[in-house]
Amino acid sequence: MPRPSRLHPPNRDLVALADRALPWPAAARVQLHLLRCDRCRVRAEALAGDRDAVRHQLRHLEVATDTSAAWTRLAAPAPARPRWARPALASAAVAVLALGGALWWRTHQQPQAFLSALETLPSRPDLLDAPAARGRRADAAFITRLLALTETGQAERVRDTCCSDHDGEGPDDDGLFAATLPAAGMALHVMYDDADGTRSLSSGDLVRSVARSPLSVRSGDLPSPAVPLAMTSTR
Amino acid sequence: MASLKRLFDTCYPGLVRFLYRRLGDRDLAEDIAQEAFIRLLRESPERPEGWLFVVAANLARDAHRRDSRRARHLELLKAELGAVEVPATDLQVVREETVAGVRDGLARLSERDRTLLLLYEEGLAYRDLAAAVGVKESSIAPLLARARQRLLRQLKEGPHAPPIATASA
Ligand SMILES: [Zn+2]
């Protein structure tokens, strides 16, 4: 049987060694071999050289990212449009918020995703005023996320009423979506423009405003929470 | 709660860079990166970093197949390079040619080679690379080595070199 140093390691091991992807015993064996074998050392250096050359070339394709703006975009809906800033509508919003007290809910085990998901939802207890227009794409992302929560049982859809002319500007294209997030002890209320005409909240719609309110439970309506709300209140 | 934010801060720039290199369209790259995070919320994978990149790679492949934005990519690329508000210098011209050359070289690779090279640069482990391209982990080292050699050969030979493999994109 030949001595280990005479066994030239295969290329795949030399590549993996250069990429630091070779597990320990094999890596030590190959490194030991390279100390003694010029031929393999030359091969290993060439393979590492290819990797470095590719890295160098790809660095020509750089792109600047604004991570904090992207986070905001993921986490917040589009701003309320000016016409929704009217006092009458603000009153309507308050009325909607009051409905939160009547929302039924059921308790859930907290899947790990829930806490993560919660973090991406609007945090302000009042109507959100985003500082800058975020546009249709952000709306779609927000709606998709919210609907996904309802699909996975992390949120309970309480109502999705569409459509009325809430803003008085006709036609009847304004909807109201309400959901509870039981484990967080809160309710979300989304006023939206049924832009894609599906007559329910869907990813093609425009988010007018989002409100978040604590879940207040009328005794008798709902079961007692298994998870104390204070424990899951995250903000 | 902070974990998602931390993951976002850690992974988002690399995710966008990977997608931008892959697709040549920054807006699309950012959209897909966001979509990958939205899916992450639904799935709760065990190893989220690798999972995000694998999902992003799949979304990028679908996006690339779905639309033929090549012309638009070139426009964006021109706009991006032209955004510098100084007259074109020799250095700039060289840079433009270099960027175009690397893009062209990547475009001529197979989907698998391209994905492997770009994901490797974002620090993915071999096992995540294997998941991304659907091969055994033990195949990654030779595949990576060959992909590197192919790209370097493309770059050396320039745009007139014959495609090495049938690019699916
Ligand atoms: Zn040897």
Coordinates of C-alpha atoms and ligand atoms in Angstrom, one line a residue:
Chain A
M1 CA 0.0 0.0 0.0
P2 CA 1.5 3.4 -1.0
R3 CA 2.3 5.9 1.7
P4 CA -0.4 8.6 2.0
S5 CA 1.9 11.3 0.7
R6 CA 2.2 9.5 -2.6
L7 CA -1.6 9.6 -3.2
H8 CA -2.3 12.7 -5.1
P9 CA -5.5 14.2 -3.9
P10 CA -8.2 14.7 -6.5
N11 CA -8.9 18.1 -7.9
R12 CA -12.2 18.3 -6.0
D13 CA -10.3 18.1 -2.7
L14 CA -7.9 20.8 -3.8
V15 CA -10.8 23.0 -4.9
A16 CA -12.7 22.4 -1.6
L17 CA -9.5 23.1 0.4
A18 CA -9.1 26.4 -1.4
D19 CA -12.7 27.2 -0.7
R20 CA -12.3 26.1 2.9
A21 CA -15.0 23.6 2.4
L22 CA -13.0 20.5 3.0
P23 CA -13.8 18.9 6.4
W24 CA -11.1 18.7 9.0
P25 CA -9.4 15.3 8.6
A26 CA -9.4 15.4 4.9
A27 CA -8.1 19.0 4.9
A28 CA -5.2 18.2 7.1
R29 CA -4.3 15.2 4.9
V30 CA -4.4 17.3 1.8
Q31 CA -2.4 20.1 3.4
L32 CA 0.2 17.7 4.5
H33 CA 0.4 16.3 1.0
L34 CA 0.9 19.8 -0.5
L35 CA 3.9 20.4 1.7
R36 CA 5.6 17.4 0.0
C37 CA 4.2 17.5 -3.5
D38 CA 5.2 20.3 -5.8
R39 CA 2.9 19.1 -8.6
C40 CA -0.2 19.2 -6.4
R41 CA 0.8 22.5 -4.9
V42 CA 1.0 24.0 -8.4
R43 CA -2.4 22.6 -9.2
A44 CA -3.9 23.9 -5.9
E45 CA -2.4 27.3 -6.5
A46 CA -3.9 27.4 -10.0
L47 CA -7.4 26.5 -8.7
A48 CA -7.2 29.1 -6.0
G49 CA -6.0 31.6 -8.6
D50 CA -9.1 30.9 -10.7
R51 CA -11.3 31.5 -7.7
D52 CA -9.6 34.8 -6.9
A53 CA -9.7 35.9 -10.6
V54 CA -13.4 35.2 -10.8
R55 CA -14.0 37.1 -7.6
H56 CA -12.0 40.0 -8.9
Q57 CA -14.1 40.1 -12.1
L58 CA -17.4 39.9 -10.4
R59 CA -16.5 42.9 -8.2
H60 CA -17.0 45.0 -11.4
L61 CA -20.7 44.3 -10.9
E62 CA -21.4 46.1 -7.7
V63 CA -24.7 47.7 -6.6
A64 CA -25.3 50.1 -3.8
T65 CA -28.2 49.1 -1.5
D66 CA -30.0 51.1 1.2
T67 CA -30.7 48.4 3.7
S68 CA -32.6 50.6 6.1
A69 CA -34.9 52.0 3.4
A70 CA -35.5 48.5 2.2
W71 CA -36.4 47.4 5.7
T72 CA -38.8 50.2 5.9
R73 CA -40.3 49.3 2.6
L74 CA -40.7 45.7 3.7
A75 CA -42.2 46.7 7.1
A76 CA -44.5 49.5 6.2
P77 CA -47.4 50.1 3.9
A78 CA -47.9 52.9 1.5
P79 CA -48.8 56.3 2.9
A80 CA -52.3 57.5 3.3
R81 CA -53.3 59.5 0.3
P82 CA -54.3 63.1 0.9
R83 CA -58.0 62.6 0.4
W84 CA -57.9 60.1 3.2
A85 CA -56.6 62.7 5.6
R86 CA -59.9 64.4 5.8
P87 CA -61.5 64.7 9.3
A88 CA -64.5 62.7 8.3
L89 CA -62.4 59.8 7.3
A90 CA -60.3 60.1 10.4
S91 CA -63.5 59.8 12.3
A92 CA -64.4 56.7 10.3
A93 CA -61.0 55.3 11.1
V94 CA -61.5 55.8 14.7
A95 CA -64.9 54.1 14.4
V96 CA -63.2 51.2 12.7
L97 CA -60.6 51.1 15.5
A98 CA -63.4 50.8 18.0
L99 CA -64.5 47.7 16.2
G100 CA -61.4 46.1 17.4
G101 CA -63.0 45.6 20.7
A102 CA -65.6 43.4 19.2
L103 CA -63.3 41.1 17.3
W104 CA -63.4 37.5 18.2
W105 CA -60.3 35.6 18.3
R106 CA -58.8 32.3 19.2
T107 CA -55.6 31.5 20.8
H108 CA -52.7 30.0 19.0
Q109 CA -49.4 28.3 19.8
Q110 CA -46.8 30.8 18.6
P111 CA -45.0 29.4 15.6
Q112 CA -41.5 30.7 15.4
A113 CA -42.4 32.6 12.2
F114 CA -45.0 34.6 14.0
L115 CA -42.7 36.7 16.0
S116 CA -40.7 37.4 12.9
A117 CA -43.8 38.2 10.9
L118 CA -45.1 40.5 13.6
E119 CA -42.0 42.6 13.4
T120 CA -42.7 43.5 9.8
L121 CA -46.2 44.8 10.5
P122 CA -46.9 48.4 11.2
S123 CA -46.0 49.4 14.8
R124 CA -47.7 52.7 15.3
P125 CA -51.0 52.5 17.2
D126 CA -52.5 55.4 15.2
L127 CA -52.9 55.7 11.4
L128 CA -49.6 55.4 9.8
D129 CA -48.2 58.3 7.9
A130 CA -45.3 57.1 5.9
P131 CA -42.8 59.8 5.2
A132 CA -42.5 59.2 1.5
A133 CA -44.5 57.6 -1.2
R134 CA -43.7 53.9 -1.5
G135 CA -45.9 52.9 -4.3
R136 CA -47.8 50.0 -5.6
R137 CA -45.0 47.5 -5.2
A138 CA -44.7 48.2 -1.4
D139 CA -48.5 47.9 -1.2
A140 CA -48.4 44.5 -2.9
A141 CA -45.6 43.3 -0.6
F142 CA -47.5 44.4 2.5
I143 CA -50.8 42.8 1.3
T144 CA -49.1 39.6 0.3
R145 CA -47.5 39.4 3.7
L146 CA -50.7 40.1 5.5
L147 CA -52.7 37.5 3.5
A148 CA -50.0 35.0 4.1
L149 CA -50.4 35.5 7.8
T150 CA -54.0 34.8 7.5
E151 CA -53.4 31.7 5.4
T152 CA -51.0 30.3 8.0
G153 CA -53.3 30.9 10.8
Q154 CA -51.1 33.5 12.4
A155 CA -53.7 36.1 11.8
E156 CA -57.5 35.8 11.7
R157 CA -59.4 37.5 9.0
V158 CA -62.4 39.1 10.7
R159 CA -63.9 41.1 7.9
D160 CA -63.1 42.1 4.4
T161 CA -65.8 44.5 3.3
C162 CA -65.7 45.8 -0.2
C163 CA -66.7 48.0 -1.7
S164 CA -68.1 51.3 -0.6
D165 CA -67.3 54.9 -1.4
H166 CA -65.7 55.8 1.9
D167 CA -63.8 58.7 0.6
G168 CA -66.8 60.3 -1.2
E169 CA -65.0 60.5 -4.4
G170 CA -66.7 57.5 -6.0
P171 CA -66.9 55.0 -7.5
D172 CA -67.5 52.4 -4.8
D173 CA -63.9 51.1 -4.7
D174 CA -62.9 51.4 -1.1
G175 CA -62.5 48.4 1.1
L176 CA -62.0 47.6 4.7
F177 CA -60.0 44.6 5.9
A178 CA -59.7 43.7 9.5
A179 CA -57.7 40.9 11.1
T180 CA -56.6 39.9 14.6
L181 CA -53.2 38.8 15.6
P182 CA -54.2 36.9 18.7
A183 CA -50.7 36.0 20.0
A184 CA -49.8 39.7 19.8
G185 CA -53.0 40.8 21.3
M186 CA -53.7 43.3 18.5
A187 CA -56.0 44.0 15.6
L188 CA -55.1 45.4 12.3
H189 CA -57.4 47.5 10.1
V190 CA -56.5 48.2 6.5
M191 CA -58.4 50.6 4.4
Y192 CA -57.7 49.9 0.7
D193 CA -58.6 50.9 -2.7
D194 CA -59.8 47.9 -4.7
A195 CA -57.6 48.9 -7.6
D196 CA -57.7 45.5 -9.3
G197 CA -61.4 45.1 -8.9
T198 CA -61.4 41.7 -7.1
R199 CA -63.8 43.1 -4.5
S200 CA -61.5 41.8 -1.7
L201 CA -58.1 42.6 -0.4
S202 CA -55.6 41.3 -2.9
S203 CA -52.1 42.1 -3.9
G204 CA -53.1 44.4 -6.8
D205 CA -54.9 46.9 -4.4
L206 CA -53.6 50.2 -3.0
V207 CA -53.2 50.5 0.8
R208 CA -54.8 53.7 2.0
S209 CA -54.0 53.4 5.7
V210 CA -53.2 50.8 8.3
A211 CA -54.2 51.1 11.9
R212 CA -53.3 48.8 14.7
S213 CA -55.1 48.6 18.0
P214 CA -54.9 46.5 21.1
L215 CA -57.3 43.6 21.2
S216 CA -59.9 44.4 23.8
V217 CA -62.1 41.4 24.6
R218 CA -65.7 41.7 25.7
S219 CA -66.2 39.2 28.3
G220 CA -68.4 36.3 27.2
D221 CA -67.5 36.8 23.5
L222 CA -64.2 35.1 23.6
P223 CA -62.3 32.4 25.3
S224 CA -59.6 33.4 27.8
P225 CA -56.3 33.8 26.2
A226 CA -53.9 31.0 26.8
V227 CA -51.0 33.3 26.2
P228 CA -50.9 36.4 28.4
L229 CA -51.0 39.4 26.1
A230 CA -48.3 41.1 28.0
M231 CA -45.9 38.4 27.2
T232 CA -46.4 38.7 23.5
S233 CA -46.6 42.5 23.3
T234 CA -43.5 43.3 21.4
R235 CA -43.5 47.1 21.1
Chain B
M1 CA -37.9 40.0 17.2
A2 CA -34.5 41.5 16.6
S3 CA -33.5 38.4 14.8
L4 CA -35.4 39.1 11.6
K5 CA -34.0 42.6 11.5
R6 CA -30.5 41.3 12.1
L7 CA -31.0 38.7 9.4
F8 CA -32.2 41.3 7.0
D9 CA -29.3 43.6 7.7
T10 CA -26.9 40.7 7.2
C11 CA -28.4 39.2 4.1
Y12 CA -30.2 41.9 2.2
P13 CA -27.1 43.6 0.6
G14 CA -25.7 40.3 -0.5
L15 CA -29.0 39.1 -1.8
V16 CA -29.5 42.2 -3.9
R17 CA -25.9 42.0 -5.1
F18 CA -26.4 38.4 -6.1
L19 CA -29.7 39.2 -7.9
Y20 CA -28.3 42.3 -9.6
R21 CA -25.4 40.4 -10.9
R22 CA -27.7 37.6 -12.0
L23 CA -30.4 39.8 -13.6
G24 CA -28.7 43.2 -14.4
D25 CA -31.7 45.0 -13.1
R26 CA -31.5 46.7 -9.7
D27 CA -35.2 47.3 -9.2
L28 CA -36.0 43.7 -10.1
A29 CA -33.2 42.6 -7.8
E30 CA -34.7 44.5 -4.9
D31 CA -38.2 43.2 -5.6
I32 CA -37.1 39.7 -5.6
A33 CA -35.0 40.1 -2.5
Q34 CA -38.1 41.5 -0.7
E35 CA -40.2 38.6 -2.1
A36 CA -37.6 36.1 -0.7
F37 CA -38.0 37.7 2.8
I38 CA -41.7 37.6 2.6
R39 CA -41.5 33.9 1.8
L40 CA -39.1 33.4 4.7
L41 CA -41.8 34.6 7.0
R42 CA -44.1 31.9 5.8
E43 CA -41.7 29.1 5.8
S44 CA -39.4 29.6 8.9
P45 CA -36.6 27.5 7.4
E46 CA -34.0 26.0 9.7
R47 CA -31.1 27.7 8.1
P48 CA -32.5 31.0 6.8
E49 CA -29.4 32.5 5.3
G50 CA -28.8 29.7 2.8
W51 CA -32.6 29.3 2.3
L52 CA -33.0 33.0 1.3
F53 CA -30.3 32.7 -1.4
V54 CA -31.7 29.5 -2.8
V55 CA -35.2 30.9 -3.0
A56 CA -33.8 34.1 -4.6
A57 CA -31.9 32.0 -7.1
N58 CA -35.1 30.2 -8.1
L59 CA -37.1 33.4 -8.3
A60 CA -34.4 35.0 -10.4
R61 CA -34.4 32.0 -12.8
D62 CA -38.1 32.3 -13.1
A63 CA -38.0 36.0 -13.6
H64 CA -35.4 35.7 -16.3
R65 CA -37.4 33.1 -18.1
R66 CA -40.6 35.0 -17.8
D67 CA -39.6 38.2 -19.3
S68 CA -37.2 39.2 -22.0
R69 CA -35.7 42.2 -20.5
R70 CA -32.3 41.9 -22.0
A71 CA -32.7 45.1 -24.0
R72 CA -34.0 46.9 -20.9
H73 CA -31.0 45.6 -18.9
L74 CA -28.7 47.1 -21.4
E75 CA -30.5 50.4 -21.2
L76 CA -30.4 50.3 -17.4
L77 CA -26.7 49.5 -17.5
K78 CA -26.1 52.4 -19.9
A79 CA -28.1 54.7 -17.6
E80 CA -26.2 53.4 -14.6
L81 CA -22.8 54.0 -16.1
G82 CA -23.9 57.3 -17.7
A83 CA -25.2 58.6 -14.4
V84 CA -21.7 59.8 -13.5
E85 CA -21.8 63.5 -14.2
V86 CA -18.4 63.9 -15.7
P87 CA -17.5 63.6 -19.3
A88 CA -16.5 60.1 -20.3
T89 CA -12.8 59.6 -19.6
D90 CA -10.6 56.8 -20.8
L91 CA -10.9 55.2 -17.4
Q92 CA -14.7 55.3 -17.6
V93 CA -14.7 53.8 -21.1
V94 CA -12.5 51.1 -19.8
R95 CA -14.8 50.5 -16.9
E96 CA -17.9 50.3 -19.1
E97 CA -16.2 47.8 -21.3
T98 CA -15.1 45.8 -18.3
V99 CA -18.6 45.7 -16.9
A100 CA -20.2 44.8 -20.2
G101 CA -17.5 42.1 -20.7
V102 CA -18.2 40.5 -17.3
R103 CA -22.0 40.6 -18.0
D104 CA -21.5 39.1 -21.4
G105 CA -19.2 36.4 -19.9
L106 CA -21.8 35.5 -17.3
A107 CA -24.6 35.5 -19.9
R108 CA -22.7 32.9 -21.9
L109 CA -22.5 30.5 -19.1
S110 CA -25.1 27.9 -18.3
E111 CA -27.7 28.7 -15.7
R112 CA -26.0 26.3 -13.3
D113 CA -22.5 27.7 -13.7
R114 CA -23.7 31.2 -13.3
T115 CA -25.8 30.4 -10.2
L116 CA -22.9 28.6 -8.6
L117 CA -20.4 31.3 -9.2
L118 CA -22.6 34.1 -8.0
L119 CA -23.9 32.3 -5.0
Y120 CA -20.4 31.2 -4.0
E121 CA -19.3 34.8 -4.0
E122 CA -22.0 35.5 -1.4
G123 CA -20.5 33.0 0.9
L124 CA -22.9 30.1 0.6
A125 CA -21.7 26.8 1.9
Y126 CA -21.3 23.9 -0.5
R127 CA -24.4 22.2 0.8
D128 CA -26.5 25.3 0.0
L129 CA -25.0 25.6 -3.4
A130 CA -25.9 21.9 -3.9
A131 CA -29.5 22.7 -2.9
A132 CA -29.6 25.7 -5.2
V133 CA -28.6 23.8 -8.3
G134 CA -29.9 20.4 -7.4
V135 CA -26.8 18.3 -7.3
K136 CA -24.9 16.3 -4.6
E137 CA -22.7 18.3 -2.3
S138 CA -19.8 16.2 -3.4
S139 CA -20.2 17.5 -6.9
I140 CA -19.9 21.1 -6.0
A141 CA -16.1 21.4 -6.0
P142 CA -15.6 20.1 -9.5
L143 CA -18.6 22.0 -10.9
L144 CA -17.3 25.3 -9.3
A145 CA -13.8 24.7 -10.7
R146 CA -15.1 24.2 -14.2
A147 CA -17.5 27.1 -14.0
R148 CA -14.6 29.4 -12.9
Q149 CA -12.5 28.2 -15.8
R150 CA -15.3 28.7 -18.2
L151 CA -16.0 32.2 -17.1
L152 CA -12.3 33.1 -17.2
R153 CA -12.0 31.7 -20.7
Q154 CA -15.0 33.6 -21.8
L155 CA -13.5 36.8 -20.4
K156 CA -10.2 36.1 -22.1
E157 CA -11.7 35.4 -25.5
G158 CA -14.2 38.2 -25.4
P159 CA -17.7 38.6 -26.9
H160 CA -16.8 36.7 -30.0
A161 CA -16.0 33.5 -28.2
P162 CA -18.5 30.7 -28.8
P163 CA -20.9 30.1 -25.9
I164 CA -19.5 27.4 -23.7
A165 CA -22.8 25.9 -22.8
T166 CA -26.3 26.5 -23.8
A167 CA -27.4 29.4 -21.6
S168 CA -30.9 28.8 -20.5
A169 CA -31.4 32.5 -19.8
Ligands
ZN1 ZN 0.6 15.3 -5.2

